[in-house]
PDB file of C-alpha atoms in Angstrom:
ATOM      1  CA  MET A   1     -68.253  -4.180  34.338  1.00  0.00           C
ATOM      2  CA  GLU A   2     -64.652  -4.788  33.236  1.00  0.00           C
ATOM      3  CA  TYR A   3     -62.180  -5.767  35.887  1.00  0.00           C
ATOM      4  CA  TYR A   4     -58.523  -4.679  35.884  1.00  0.00           C
ATOM      5  CA  ARG A   5     -56.197  -7.612  35.492  1.00  0.00           C
ATOM      6  CA  PHE A   6     -53.012  -7.372  37.464  1.00  0.00           C
ATOM      7  CA  PRO A   7     -49.950  -8.583  35.546  1.00  0.00           C
ATOM      8  CA  SER A   8     -48.952 -12.097  36.401  1.00  0.00           C
ATOM      9  CA  ALA A   9     -45.635 -12.858  38.042  1.00  0.00           C
ATOM     10  CA  LYS A  10     -44.535 -14.533  34.816  1.00  0.00           C
ATOM     11  CA  ARG A  11     -45.297 -11.384  32.827  1.00  0.00           C
ATOM     12  CA  GLN A  12     -43.461  -9.157  35.291  1.00  0.00           C
ATOM     13  CA  LEU A  13     -40.462 -11.470  35.132  1.00  0.00           C
ATOM     14  CA  SER A  14     -40.512 -11.316  31.333  1.00  0.00           C
ATOM     15  CA  ARG A  15     -40.507  -7.506  31.400  1.00  0.00           C
ATOM     16  CA  LEU A  16     -37.661  -7.453  33.897  1.00  0.00           C
ATOM     17  CA  SER A  17     -35.662  -9.885  31.728  1.00  0.00           C
ATOM     18  CA  LEU A  18     -36.182  -7.713  28.639  1.00  0.00           C
ATOM     19  CA  LYS A  19     -35.142  -4.629  30.594  1.00  0.00           C
ATOM     20  CA  ASN A  20     -31.989  -6.382  31.803  1.00  0.00           C
ATOM     21  CA  VAL A  21     -31.112  -7.490  28.268  1.00  0.00           C
ATOM     22  CA  LEU A  22     -31.504  -3.918  27.003  1.00  0.00           C
ATOM     23  CA  LEU A  23     -29.311  -2.593  29.822  1.00  0.00           C
ATOM     24  CA  VAL A  24     -26.622  -5.168  28.999  1.00  0.00           C
ATOM     25  CA  LEU A  25     -26.728  -4.257  25.287  1.00  0.00           C
ATOM     26  CA  ILE A  26     -26.479  -0.532  26.079  1.00  0.00           C
ATOM     27  CA  THR A  27     -23.530  -1.184  28.413  1.00  0.00           C
ATOM     28  CA  ILE A  28     -21.719  -3.266  25.778  1.00  0.00           C
ATOM     29  CA  THR A  29     -22.306  -0.595  23.112  1.00  0.00           C
ATOM     30  CA  LEU A  30     -21.019   2.222  25.338  1.00  0.00           C
ATOM     31  CA  THR A  31     -17.971   0.155  26.313  1.00  0.00           C
ATOM     32  CA  TRP A  32     -17.187  -0.509  22.632  1.00  0.00           C
ATOM     33  CA  ILE A  33     -17.461   3.208  21.828  1.00  0.00           C
ATOM     34  CA  VAL A  34     -15.088   4.100  24.681  1.00  0.00           C
ATOM     35  CA  ILE A  35     -12.563   1.454  23.578  1.00  0.00           C
ATOM     36  CA  LYS A  36     -12.663   2.614  19.936  1.00  0.00           C
ATOM     37  CA  PHE A  37     -12.269   6.245  20.978  1.00  0.00           C
ATOM     38  CA  SER A  38      -9.353   5.400  23.278  1.00  0.00           C
ATOM     39  CA  SER A  39      -7.723   3.374  20.513  1.00  0.00           C
ATOM     40  CA  SER A  40      -8.033   6.220  17.998  1.00  0.00           C
ATOM     41  CA  GLN A  41      -6.671   8.672  20.551  1.00  0.00           C
ATOM     42  CA  ALA A  42      -3.715   6.372  21.183  1.00  0.00           C
ATOM     43  CA  GLU A  43      -3.008   6.216  17.439  1.00  0.00           C
ATOM     44  CA  VAL A  44      -3.080  10.012  17.198  1.00  0.00           C
ATOM     45  CA  PHE A  45      -0.749  10.292  20.198  1.00  0.00           C
ATOM     46  CA  GLU A  46       1.697   7.826  18.671  1.00  0.00           C
ATOM     47  CA  ASP A  47       1.584   9.606  15.322  1.00  0.00           C
ATOM     48  CA  ASP A  48       2.061  13.012  16.929  1.00  0.00           C
ATOM     49  CA  ALA A  49       4.960  11.958  19.151  1.00  0.00           C
ATOM     50  CA  ASP A  50       8.089  14.127  18.881  1.00  0.00           C
ATOM     51  CA  ILE A  51       9.993  12.736  15.912  1.00  0.00           C
ATOM     52  CA  ASP A  52      13.309  14.122  17.189  1.00  0.00           C
ATOM     53  CA  SER A  53      13.128  11.980  20.323  1.00  0.00           C
ATOM     54  CA  ASP A  54      12.633   8.765  18.336  1.00  0.00           C
ATOM     55  CA  LYS A  55      16.044   7.082  18.447  1.00  0.00           C
ATOM     56  CA  GLU A  56      14.977   4.340  16.031  1.00  0.00           C
ATOM     57  CA  ALA A  57      13.829   6.664  13.231  1.00  0.00           C
ATOM     58  CA  SER A  58      16.582   7.323  10.687  1.00  0.00           C
ATOM     59  CA  PRO A  59      17.748  10.890   9.901  1.00  0.00           C
ATOM     60  CA  ILE A  60      16.394  10.618   6.354  1.00  0.00           C
ATOM     61  CA  PHE A  61      12.965   9.578   7.663  1.00  0.00           C
ATOM     62  CA  LYS A  62      12.953  12.428  10.186  1.00  0.00           C
ATOM     63  CA  ALA A  63      13.632  14.916   7.385  1.00  0.00           C
ATOM     64  CA  PHE A  64      10.826  13.404   5.292  1.00  0.00           C
ATOM     65  CA  TYR A  65       8.413  13.432   8.242  1.00  0.00           C
ATOM     66  CA  LYS A  66       9.137  17.035   9.226  1.00  0.00           C
ATOM     67  CA  CYS A  67       8.606  18.212   5.656  1.00  0.00           C
ATOM     68  CA  VAL A  68       5.591  16.121   4.639  1.00  0.00           C
ATOM     69  CA  ARG A  69       3.503  15.863   7.778  1.00  0.00           C
ATOM     70  CA  PRO A  70       2.783  19.596   8.315  1.00  0.00           C
ATOM     71  CA  LYS A  71       1.788  19.905   4.653  1.00  0.00           C
ATOM     72  CA  LEU A  72      -0.686  17.018   4.963  1.00  0.00           C
ATOM     73  CA  GLU A  73      -2.145  17.886   8.370  1.00  0.00           C
ATOM     74  CA  PRO A  74      -4.750  20.373   6.997  1.00  0.00           C
ATOM     75  CA  PHE A  75      -6.196  17.541   4.878  1.00  0.00           C
ATOM     76  CA  ARG A  76      -6.261  14.880   7.573  1.00  0.00           C
ATOM     77  CA  GLY A  77      -9.649  13.156   7.575  1.00  0.00           C
ATOM     78  CA  ARG A  78     -10.684  14.962   4.367  1.00  0.00           C
ATOM     79  CA  HIS A  79     -10.183  12.052   1.987  1.00  0.00           C
ATOM     80  CA  ASN A  80     -11.108  13.782  -1.277  1.00  0.00           C
ATOM     81  CA  ASP A  81      -8.974  16.870  -0.631  1.00  0.00           C
ATOM     82  CA  PHE A  82      -6.111  14.674   0.557  1.00  0.00           C
ATOM     83  CA  TRP A  83      -6.222  12.694  -2.702  1.00  0.00           C
ATOM     84  CA  PHE A  84      -6.266  15.696  -5.020  1.00  0.00           C
ATOM     85  CA  LYS A  85      -3.729  17.792  -3.056  1.00  0.00           C
ATOM     86  CA  PHE A  86      -1.188  15.149  -2.016  1.00  0.00           C
ATOM     87  CA  ALA A  87       1.165  15.343  -5.015  1.00  0.00           C
ATOM     88  CA  GLU A  88       0.972  19.136  -5.192  1.00  0.00           C
ATOM     89  CA  VAL A  89       1.695  19.888  -1.532  1.00  0.00           C
ATOM     90  CA  THR A  90       4.421  17.259  -1.020  1.00  0.00           C
ATOM     91  CA  ALA A  91       6.377  17.767  -4.270  1.00  0.00           C
ATOM     92  CA  ASP A  92       8.752  20.323  -2.696  1.00  0.00           C
ATOM     93  CA  CYS A  93       9.889  17.730  -0.163  1.00  0.00           C
ATOM     94  CA  ASP A  94      11.716  15.871  -2.958  1.00  0.00           C
ATOM     95  CA  GLU A  95      14.463  18.490  -2.725  1.00  0.00           C
ATOM     96  CA  LEU A  96      15.565  17.686   0.845  1.00  0.00           C
ATOM     97  CA  LYS A  97      19.331  17.663   1.303  1.00  0.00           C
ATOM     98  CA  GLU A  98      19.087  14.369   3.204  1.00  0.00           C
ATOM     99  CA  TYR A  99      17.928  12.671   0.001  1.00  0.00           C
ATOM    100  CA  LYS A 100      21.405  13.132  -1.454  1.00  0.00           C
ATOM    101  CA  ALA A 101      22.219   9.930   0.426  1.00  0.00           C
ATOM    102  CA  LEU A 102      20.226   8.174  -2.317  1.00  0.00           C
ATOM    103  CA  GLU A 103      21.360   7.932  -5.940  1.00  0.00           C
ATOM    104  CA  ILE A 104      18.006   7.872  -7.727  1.00  0.00           C
ATOM    105  CA  MET A 105      17.893   6.982 -11.427  1.00  0.00           C
ATOM    106  CA  PRO A 106      14.937   6.991 -13.856  1.00  0.00           C
ATOM    107  CA  SER A 107      13.801   4.257 -16.221  1.00  0.00           C
ATOM    108  CA  MET A 108      11.046   4.879 -18.772  1.00  0.00           C
ATOM    109  CA  ASN A 109       8.316   2.654 -20.109  1.00  0.00           C
ATOM    110  CA  LYS A 110       5.711   3.603 -22.733  1.00  0.00           C
ATOM    111  CA  ASP A 111       3.902   6.227 -20.674  1.00  0.00           C
ATOM    112  CA  GLU A 112       5.625   6.776 -17.330  1.00  0.00           C
ATOM    113  CA  THR A 113       8.885   7.035 -15.431  1.00  0.00           C
ATOM    114  CA  LYS A 114       9.940   4.477 -12.839  1.00  0.00           C
ATOM    115  CA  TYR A 115      12.651   5.263 -10.282  1.00  0.00           C
ATOM    116  CA  PHE A 116      15.497   3.183  -8.911  1.00  0.00           C
ATOM    117  CA  ALA A 117      17.700   3.775  -5.862  1.00  0.00           C
ATOM    118  CA  TYR A 118      21.033   2.630  -7.248  1.00  0.00           C
ATOM    119  CA  PRO A 119      22.944   0.180  -5.023  1.00  0.00           C
ATOM    120  CA  LYS A 120      26.341   1.059  -3.619  1.00  0.00           C
ATOM    121  CA  LYS A 121      27.098  -2.643  -3.186  1.00  0.00           C
ATOM    122  CA  ASP A 122      27.742  -5.123  -5.976  1.00  0.00           C
ATOM    123  CA  GLU A 123      24.983  -7.640  -5.188  1.00  0.00           C
ATOM    124  CA  ASN A 124      22.451  -9.740  -7.064  1.00  0.00           C
ATOM    125  CA  LEU A 125      19.048  -8.064  -6.734  1.00  0.00           C
ATOM    126  CA  THR A 126      15.506  -9.444  -6.808  1.00  0.00           C
ATOM    127  CA  MET A 127      13.025  -7.407  -8.829  1.00  0.00           C
ATOM    128  CA  ILE A 128       9.267  -8.168  -8.978  1.00  0.00           C
ATOM    129  CA  THR A 129       6.681  -6.652 -11.315  1.00  0.00           C
ATOM    130  CA  LEU A 130       3.045  -6.905 -10.188  1.00  0.00           C
ATOM    131  CA  GLY A 131       0.961  -6.011 -13.241  1.00  0.00           C
ATOM    132  CA  ILE A 132       3.066  -6.286 -16.402  1.00  0.00           C
ATOM    133  CA  GLY A 133       0.499  -4.573 -18.620  1.00  0.00           C
ATOM    134  CA  ARG A 134       2.100  -5.614 -21.933  1.00  0.00           C
ATOM    135  CA  ASP A 135       5.078  -3.329 -21.327  1.00  0.00           C
ATOM    136  CA  VAL A 136       8.557  -4.213 -20.045  1.00  0.00           C
ATOM    137  CA  ALA A 137      10.454  -1.214 -21.432  1.00  0.00           C
ATOM    138  CA  ALA A 138      11.218   0.138 -17.945  1.00  0.00           C
ATOM    139  CA  GLU A 139      12.404  -3.290 -16.755  1.00  0.00           C
ATOM    140  CA  ILE A 140      14.725  -3.522 -19.768  1.00  0.00           C
ATOM    141  CA  GLY A 141      15.972  -0.017 -18.967  1.00  0.00           C
ATOM    142  CA  LEU A 142      16.568  -1.080 -15.365  1.00  0.00           C
ATOM    143  CA  LYS A 143      18.565  -4.065 -16.615  1.00  0.00           C
ATOM    144  CA  ARG A 144      20.791  -1.678 -18.562  1.00  0.00           C
ATOM    145  CA  LEU A 145      21.323   0.447 -15.446  1.00  0.00           C
ATOM    146  CA  TYR A 146      22.239  -2.523 -13.254  1.00  0.00           C
ATOM    147  CA  ARG A 147      23.022  -5.901 -14.791  1.00  0.00           C
ATOM    148  CA  LYS A 148      22.791  -8.187 -11.752  1.00  0.00           C
ATOM    149  CA  ILE A 149      18.997  -8.400 -11.364  1.00  0.00           C
ATOM    150  CA  ASN A 150      16.729 -11.449 -11.320  1.00  0.00           C
ATOM    151  CA  PHE A 151      13.268 -10.549 -12.663  1.00  0.00           C
ATOM    152  CA  TYR A 152       9.934 -12.067 -11.581  1.00  0.00           C
ATOM    153  CA  GLY A 153       6.604 -10.872 -12.955  1.00  0.00           C
ATOM    154  CA  ALA A 154       2.951 -11.596 -12.187  1.00  0.00           C
ATOM    155  CA  ASP A 155      -0.082 -10.687 -14.266  1.00  0.00           C
ATOM    156  CA  PRO A 156      -3.508 -12.383 -14.458  1.00  0.00           C
ATOM    157  CA  SER A 157      -3.285 -12.396 -18.280  1.00  0.00           C
ATOM    158  CA  SER A 158      -0.572 -14.445 -19.987  1.00  0.00           C
ATOM    159  CA  GLU A 159      -1.376 -12.968 -23.410  1.00  0.00           C
ATOM    160  CA  TYR A 160       1.692 -10.961 -24.525  1.00  0.00           C
ATOM    161  CA  ASN A 161       2.890 -10.665 -20.910  1.00  0.00           C
ATOM    162  CA  LYS A 162       4.463 -14.126 -20.642  1.00  0.00           C
ATOM    163  CA  ASP A 163       6.502 -13.720 -23.835  1.00  0.00           C
ATOM    164  CA  LEU A 164       7.513 -10.158 -22.994  1.00  0.00           C
ATOM    165  CA  TYR A 165       8.691 -11.068 -19.516  1.00  0.00           C
ATOM    166  CA  GLU A 166      10.394 -14.348 -20.344  1.00  0.00           C
ATOM    167  CA  LYS A 167      11.675 -13.903 -23.921  1.00  0.00           C
ATOM    168  CA  ASP A 168      12.437 -10.172 -24.034  1.00  0.00           C
ATOM    169  CA  LEU A 169      13.449  -9.648 -20.400  1.00  0.00           C
ATOM    170  CA  LYS A 170      14.695 -13.183 -19.606  1.00  0.00           C
ATOM    171  CA  GLY A 171      12.671 -13.157 -16.403  1.00  0.00           C
ATOM    172  CA  LYS A 172      10.190 -15.591 -14.847  1.00  0.00           C
ATOM    173  CA  TYR A 173       6.431 -15.093 -15.421  1.00  0.00           C
ATOM    174  CA  TYR A 174       3.574 -16.168 -13.108  1.00  0.00           C
ATOM    175  CA  GLN A 175      -0.113 -16.049 -14.043  1.00  0.00           C
ATOM    176  CA  TYR A 176      -1.518 -14.553 -10.844  1.00  0.00           C
ATOM    177  CA  ALA A 177      -3.389 -11.493  -9.697  1.00  0.00           C
ATOM    178  CA  VAL A 178      -1.458 -10.593  -6.542  1.00  0.00           C
ATOM    179  CA  SER A 179      -3.647  -9.137  -3.783  1.00  0.00           C
ATOM    180  CA  ASP A 180      -4.440 -10.043  -0.164  1.00  0.00           C
ATOM    181  CA  ARG A 181      -6.188 -13.395  -0.640  1.00  0.00           C
ATOM    182  CA  ASN A 182      -5.700 -16.878  -2.055  1.00  0.00           C
ATOM    183  CA  SER A 183      -8.847 -17.520  -4.098  1.00  0.00           C
ATOM    184  CA  MET A 184     -10.576 -16.842  -7.382  1.00  0.00           C
ATOM    185  CA  GLY A 185     -11.648 -13.213  -7.732  1.00  0.00           C
ATOM    186  CA  MET A 186     -12.267 -10.310 -10.073  1.00  0.00           C
ATOM    187  CA  SER A 187      -9.343  -8.599 -11.799  1.00  0.00           C
ATOM    188  CA  ALA A 188      -9.053  -5.789 -14.331  1.00  0.00           C
ATOM    189  CA  VAL A 189      -7.333  -7.536 -17.255  1.00  0.00           C
ATOM    190  CA  LEU A 190      -5.772  -5.566 -20.122  1.00  0.00           C
ATOM    191  CA  GLY A 191      -6.889  -6.761 -23.557  1.00  0.00           C
ATOM    192  CA  ASP A 192      -6.788  -5.383 -27.095  1.00  0.00           C
ATOM    193  CA  ASN A 193      -9.703  -3.032 -26.344  1.00  0.00           C
ATOM    194  CA  GLY A 194      -8.659  -1.862 -22.891  1.00  0.00           C
ATOM    195  CA  TYR A 195      -9.352  -3.266 -19.445  1.00  0.00           C
ATOM    196  CA  LYS A 196     -12.138  -5.746 -18.724  1.00  0.00           C
ATOM    197  CA  ASP A 197     -13.163  -7.377 -15.455  1.00  0.00           C
ATOM    198  CA  GLN A 198     -12.484 -11.111 -15.393  1.00  0.00           C
ATOM    199  CA  VAL A 199     -12.449 -13.847 -12.764  1.00  0.00           C
ATOM    200  CA  THR A 200      -8.797 -14.851 -12.217  1.00  0.00           C
ATOM    201  CA  GLN A 201      -6.624 -16.666  -9.699  1.00  0.00           C
ATOM    202  CA  HIS A 202      -5.579 -14.390  -6.808  1.00  0.00           C
ATOM    203  CA  ILE A 203      -2.668 -14.978  -4.462  1.00  0.00           C
ATOM    204  CA  SER A 204      -1.711 -12.949  -1.393  1.00  0.00           C
ATOM    205  CA  ALA A 205       1.474 -10.894  -1.629  1.00  0.00           C
ATOM    206  CA  SER A 206       2.987 -12.576   1.429  1.00  0.00           C
ATOM    207  CA  GLN A 207       2.293 -16.023  -0.051  1.00  0.00           C
ATOM    208  CA  PHE A 208       3.697 -14.996  -3.444  1.00  0.00           C
ATOM    209  CA  PHE A 209       6.925 -13.521  -2.073  1.00  0.00           C
ATOM    210  CA  LYS A 210       7.625 -16.150   0.568  1.00  0.00           C
ATOM    211  CA  ASN A 211       6.454 -19.387  -1.055  1.00  0.00           C
ATOM    212  CA  ILE A 212       6.420 -18.798  -4.835  1.00  0.00           C
ATOM    213  CA  ILE A 213       9.392 -16.458  -5.339  1.00  0.00           C
ATOM    214  CA  GLN A 214      10.963 -17.781  -2.114  1.00  0.00           C
ATOM    215  CA  LYS A 215      12.747 -14.553  -1.230  1.00  0.00           C
ATOM    216  CA  ASP A 216      12.978 -12.811   2.139  1.00  0.00           C
ATOM    217  CA  ARG A 217      14.201  -9.553   0.620  1.00  0.00           C
ATOM    218  CA  ILE A 218      12.537  -7.938  -2.382  1.00  0.00           C
ATOM    219  CA  ASP A 219      14.979  -5.292  -3.591  1.00  0.00           C
ATOM    220  CA  VAL A 220      12.735  -3.686  -6.226  1.00  0.00           C
ATOM    221  CA  LEU A 221       8.934  -3.961  -6.420  1.00  0.00           C
ATOM    222  CA  TRP A 222       6.804  -2.322  -9.118  1.00  0.00           C
ATOM    223  CA  ILE A 223       3.038  -2.327  -8.594  1.00  0.00           C
ATOM    224  CA  ASP A 224       0.426  -1.366 -11.190  1.00  0.00           C
ATOM    225  CA  ILE A 225      -2.544  -3.660 -10.577  1.00  0.00           C
ATOM    226  CA  GLU A 226      -5.660  -1.541 -11.140  1.00  0.00           C
ATOM    227  CA  GLY A 227      -6.961  -1.170  -7.588  1.00  0.00           C
ATOM    228  CA  ASN A 228      -5.444  -4.260  -5.954  1.00  0.00           C
ATOM    229  CA  GLU A 229      -2.457  -2.135  -4.903  1.00  0.00           C
ATOM    230  CA  TYR A 230      -4.295  -1.143  -1.719  1.00  0.00           C
ATOM    231  CA  SER A 231      -4.692  -4.758  -0.621  1.00  0.00           C
ATOM    232  CA  VAL A 232      -0.997  -5.415  -1.319  1.00  0.00           C
ATOM    233  CA  LEU A 233       0.212  -2.263   0.430  1.00  0.00           C
ATOM    234  CA  SER A 234      -1.899  -3.053   3.496  1.00  0.00           C
ATOM    235  CA  GLN A 235       0.521  -5.960   4.077  1.00  0.00           C
ATOM    236  CA  ILE A 236       3.737  -3.893   4.247  1.00  0.00           C
ATOM    237  CA  HIS A 237       3.084  -2.068   7.538  1.00  0.00           C
ATOM    238  CA  ARG A 238       4.806  -2.876  10.803  1.00  0.00           C
ATOM    239  CA  ASN A 239       3.561  -6.134  12.363  1.00  0.00           C
ATOM    240  CA  GLY A 240       1.674  -6.917   9.141  1.00  0.00           C
ATOM    241  CA  PRO A 241       1.695 -10.149   7.104  1.00  0.00           C
ATOM    242  CA  LEU A 242       5.080  -9.435   5.482  1.00  0.00           C
ATOM    243  CA  ASP A 243       6.692  -8.769   8.863  1.00  0.00           C
ATOM    244  CA  THR A 244       5.170 -12.011  10.139  1.00  0.00           C
ATOM    245  CA  ASP A 245       6.705 -13.886   7.192  1.00  0.00           C
ATOM    246  CA  GLY A 246      10.041 -12.083   7.553  1.00  0.00           C
ATOM    247  CA  VAL A 247       9.846 -10.434   4.116  1.00  0.00           C
ATOM    248  CA  LYS A 248      11.394  -6.997   3.547  1.00  0.00           C
ATOM    249  CA  ILE A 249      10.556  -4.660   0.661  1.00  0.00           C
ATOM    250  CA  CYS A 250      13.392  -2.230  -0.089  1.00  0.00           C
ATOM    251  CA  GLN A 251      11.995   0.085  -2.784  1.00  0.00           C
ATOM    252  CA  MET A 252       8.732   0.350  -4.699  1.00  0.00           C
ATOM    253  CA  ASN A 253       7.160   2.173  -7.602  1.00  0.00           C
ATOM    254  CA  VAL A 254       3.384   2.169  -7.117  1.00  0.00           C
ATOM    255  CA  GLU A 255       0.457   3.467  -9.125  1.00  0.00           C
ATOM    256  CA  MET A 256      -2.443   4.313  -6.784  1.00  0.00           C
ATOM    257  CA  HIS A 257      -5.821   4.289  -8.523  1.00  0.00           C
ATOM    258  CA  GLN A 258      -9.070   6.133  -7.945  1.00  0.00           C
ATOM    259  CA  PHE A 259     -11.953   4.960 -10.066  1.00  0.00           C
ATOM    260  CA  PRO A 260     -14.750   7.218 -11.380  1.00  0.00           C
ATOM    261  CA  THR A 261     -17.224   8.690  -8.906  1.00  0.00           C
ATOM    262  CA  TRP A 262     -20.013   6.455 -10.226  1.00  0.00           C
ATOM    263  CA  TRP A 263     -17.892   3.423  -9.209  1.00  0.00           C
ATOM    264  CA  PRO A 264     -17.484   4.020  -5.463  1.00  0.00           C
ATOM    265  CA  SER A 265     -15.013   1.699  -3.778  1.00  0.00           C
ATOM    266  CA  GLY A 266     -13.252   3.919  -1.248  1.00  0.00           C
ATOM    267  CA  GLU A 267      -9.852   4.396  -2.897  1.00  0.00           C
ATOM    268  CA  MET A 268      -9.457   7.955  -1.610  1.00  0.00           C
ATOM    269  CA  LYS A 269      -9.894   6.816   1.986  1.00  0.00           C
ATOM    270  CA  LYS A 270      -7.592   3.835   1.425  1.00  0.00           C
ATOM    271  CA  PHE A 271      -4.894   6.142   0.053  1.00  0.00           C
ATOM    272  CA  HIS A 272      -5.342   8.623   2.917  1.00  0.00           C
ATOM    273  CA  ASP A 273      -5.092   5.859   5.531  1.00  0.00           C
ATOM    274  CA  PHE A 274      -2.082   4.263   3.822  1.00  0.00           C
ATOM    275  CA  VAL A 275      -0.062   7.493   3.909  1.00  0.00           C
ATOM    276  CA  TRP A 276      -0.812   8.129   7.580  1.00  0.00           C
ATOM    277  CA  LYS A 277       0.203   4.564   8.422  1.00  0.00           C
ATOM    278  CA  VAL A 278       3.481   5.105   6.551  1.00  0.00           C
ATOM    279  CA  LEU A 279       4.113   8.175   8.702  1.00  0.00           C
ATOM    280  CA  ARG A 280       3.283   6.206  11.842  1.00  0.00           C
ATOM    281  CA  ASP A 281       5.398   3.166  10.844  1.00  0.00           C
ATOM    282  CA  ARG A 282       8.525   5.302  10.319  1.00  0.00           C
ATOM    283  CA  ARG A 283       9.925   2.750   7.880  1.00  0.00           C
ATOM    284  CA  TYR A 284       9.380   4.223   4.394  1.00  0.00           C
ATOM    285  CA  ILE A 285       9.707   7.597   2.741  1.00  0.00           C
ATOM    286  CA  ILE A 286       7.509   8.637  -0.199  1.00  0.00           C
ATOM    287  CA  LEU A 287       9.103  10.474  -3.131  1.00  0.00           C
ATOM    288  CA  LYS A 288       8.346  11.556  -6.708  1.00  0.00           C
ATOM    289  CA  PRO A 289       4.568  12.061  -6.265  1.00  0.00           C
ATOM    290  CA  PHE A 290       2.868  12.546  -9.622  1.00  0.00           C
ATOM    291  CA  PHE A 291      -0.848  13.095 -10.197  1.00  0.00           C
ATOM    292  CA  VAL A 292      -2.217  11.626 -13.455  1.00  0.00           C
ATOM    293  CA  ILE A 293      -5.506  12.413 -15.201  1.00  0.00           C
ATOM    294  CA  TYR A 294      -6.434   9.871 -17.874  1.00  0.00           C
ATOM    295  CA  GLU A 295      -9.952  10.011 -19.313  1.00  0.00           C
ATOM    296  CA  HIS A 296     -12.278   9.407 -16.337  1.00  0.00           C
ATOM    297  CA  PHE A 297      -9.538   7.933 -14.168  1.00  0.00           C
ATOM    298  CA  ARG A 298      -7.149   9.483 -11.635  1.00  0.00           C
ATOM    299  CA  PHE A 299      -3.810   7.996 -10.551  1.00  0.00           C
ATOM    300  CA  ILE A 300      -1.082   8.951  -8.129  1.00  0.00           C
ATOM    301  CA  ARG A 301       2.360   7.552  -8.866  1.00  0.00           C
ATOM    302  CA  LEU A 302       4.792   7.188  -5.972  1.00  0.00           C
ATOM    303  CA  PHE A 303       8.353   6.050  -5.366  1.00  0.00           C
ATOM    304  CA  ILE A 304       8.589   4.495  -1.892  1.00  0.00           C
ATOM    305  CA  VAL A 305      11.930   3.688  -0.231  1.00  0.00           C
ATOM    306  CA  ASN A 306      12.650   1.660   2.897  1.00  0.00           C
ATOM    307  CA  VAL A 307      14.965   3.703   5.136  1.00  0.00           C
ATOM    308  CA  ALA A 308      14.631   1.599   8.296  1.00  0.00           C
ATOM    309  CA  ASP A 309      15.573  -2.026   7.581  1.00  0.00           C
ATOM    310  CA  LYS A 310      19.348  -2.461   7.637  1.00  0.00           C
ATOM    311  CA  GLU A 311      19.403  -5.030   4.814  1.00  0.00           C
ATOM    312  CA  CYS A 312      17.918  -2.372   2.554  1.00  0.00           C
ATOM    313  CA  THR A 313      19.704   0.740   3.797  1.00  0.00           C
ATOM    314  CA  ASP A 314      23.109  -0.953   3.652  1.00  0.00           C
ATOM    315  CA  LEU A 315      22.413  -1.592  -0.014  1.00  0.00           C
ATOM    316  CA  TYR A 316      21.673   1.921  -1.276  1.00  0.00           C
ATOM    317  CA  LEU A 317      22.065   4.604   1.426  1.00  0.00           C
ATOM    318  CA  LYS A 318      25.401   6.399   1.305  1.00  0.00           C
TER     319      LYS A 318
END
């Protein structure tokens, strides 16, 4: 005959302890979900706030926002569609009458057009190139447009780039891959047979601007760094690393990359999130969107102008 064994007090206590631990974990998980949901709702509310009632937003930003945001709303959260439709649906917004306050001039390099908001003040400007790519034709063109510019360039490969930037342009070259970290890391380096991944020295944008270039205001910034642009641009938002360091970026030309589908690294989502943060920050406007198809690669070229910081707007807004 087999007797039933009643659970010992120790066993009952163990079961109760396990049950309590599970209840605590469930409570923590539910609390985290509620906090995340509330946070996302708060972000949506802030983004959707009436732009006309915002006394700090400039008239030129309000015009940009009212034109661009409704065109992008149908693609919100749809990262792929947002990527492929962005340039097409926002191109008409380049014709806003408020943009006449900017005198925008082009400068060509070998395969693209860069843009420059011409200053209405006679000042010495600081221009930085991130990703020289063996081509300084547009920088030389910019120098012809406006003579009083000091040039600084960074590229992980010194081959050709150092001589081009220092001898041809009379600028200062730095052998860095500028990103969001100070360490060794992978970079796409342009060689004679195209781009190859190499381990190079990385430096964060905030560190490069503040401590290497030693400038608090970057008047012109050109970025073409084969995917690292997202890590640099993540630092320009309100209350980000550049704000913490007191660095202002006045105008930028940026090439946003999306690598082939067999090389998934989330660029479409990064681009989507960057644009919505720009709309929420109410600091920059995005102009001259251009969608590029090159072999298996897809790019979006943008001209981004600071219309909020007085040091910048006093320089080029009429």
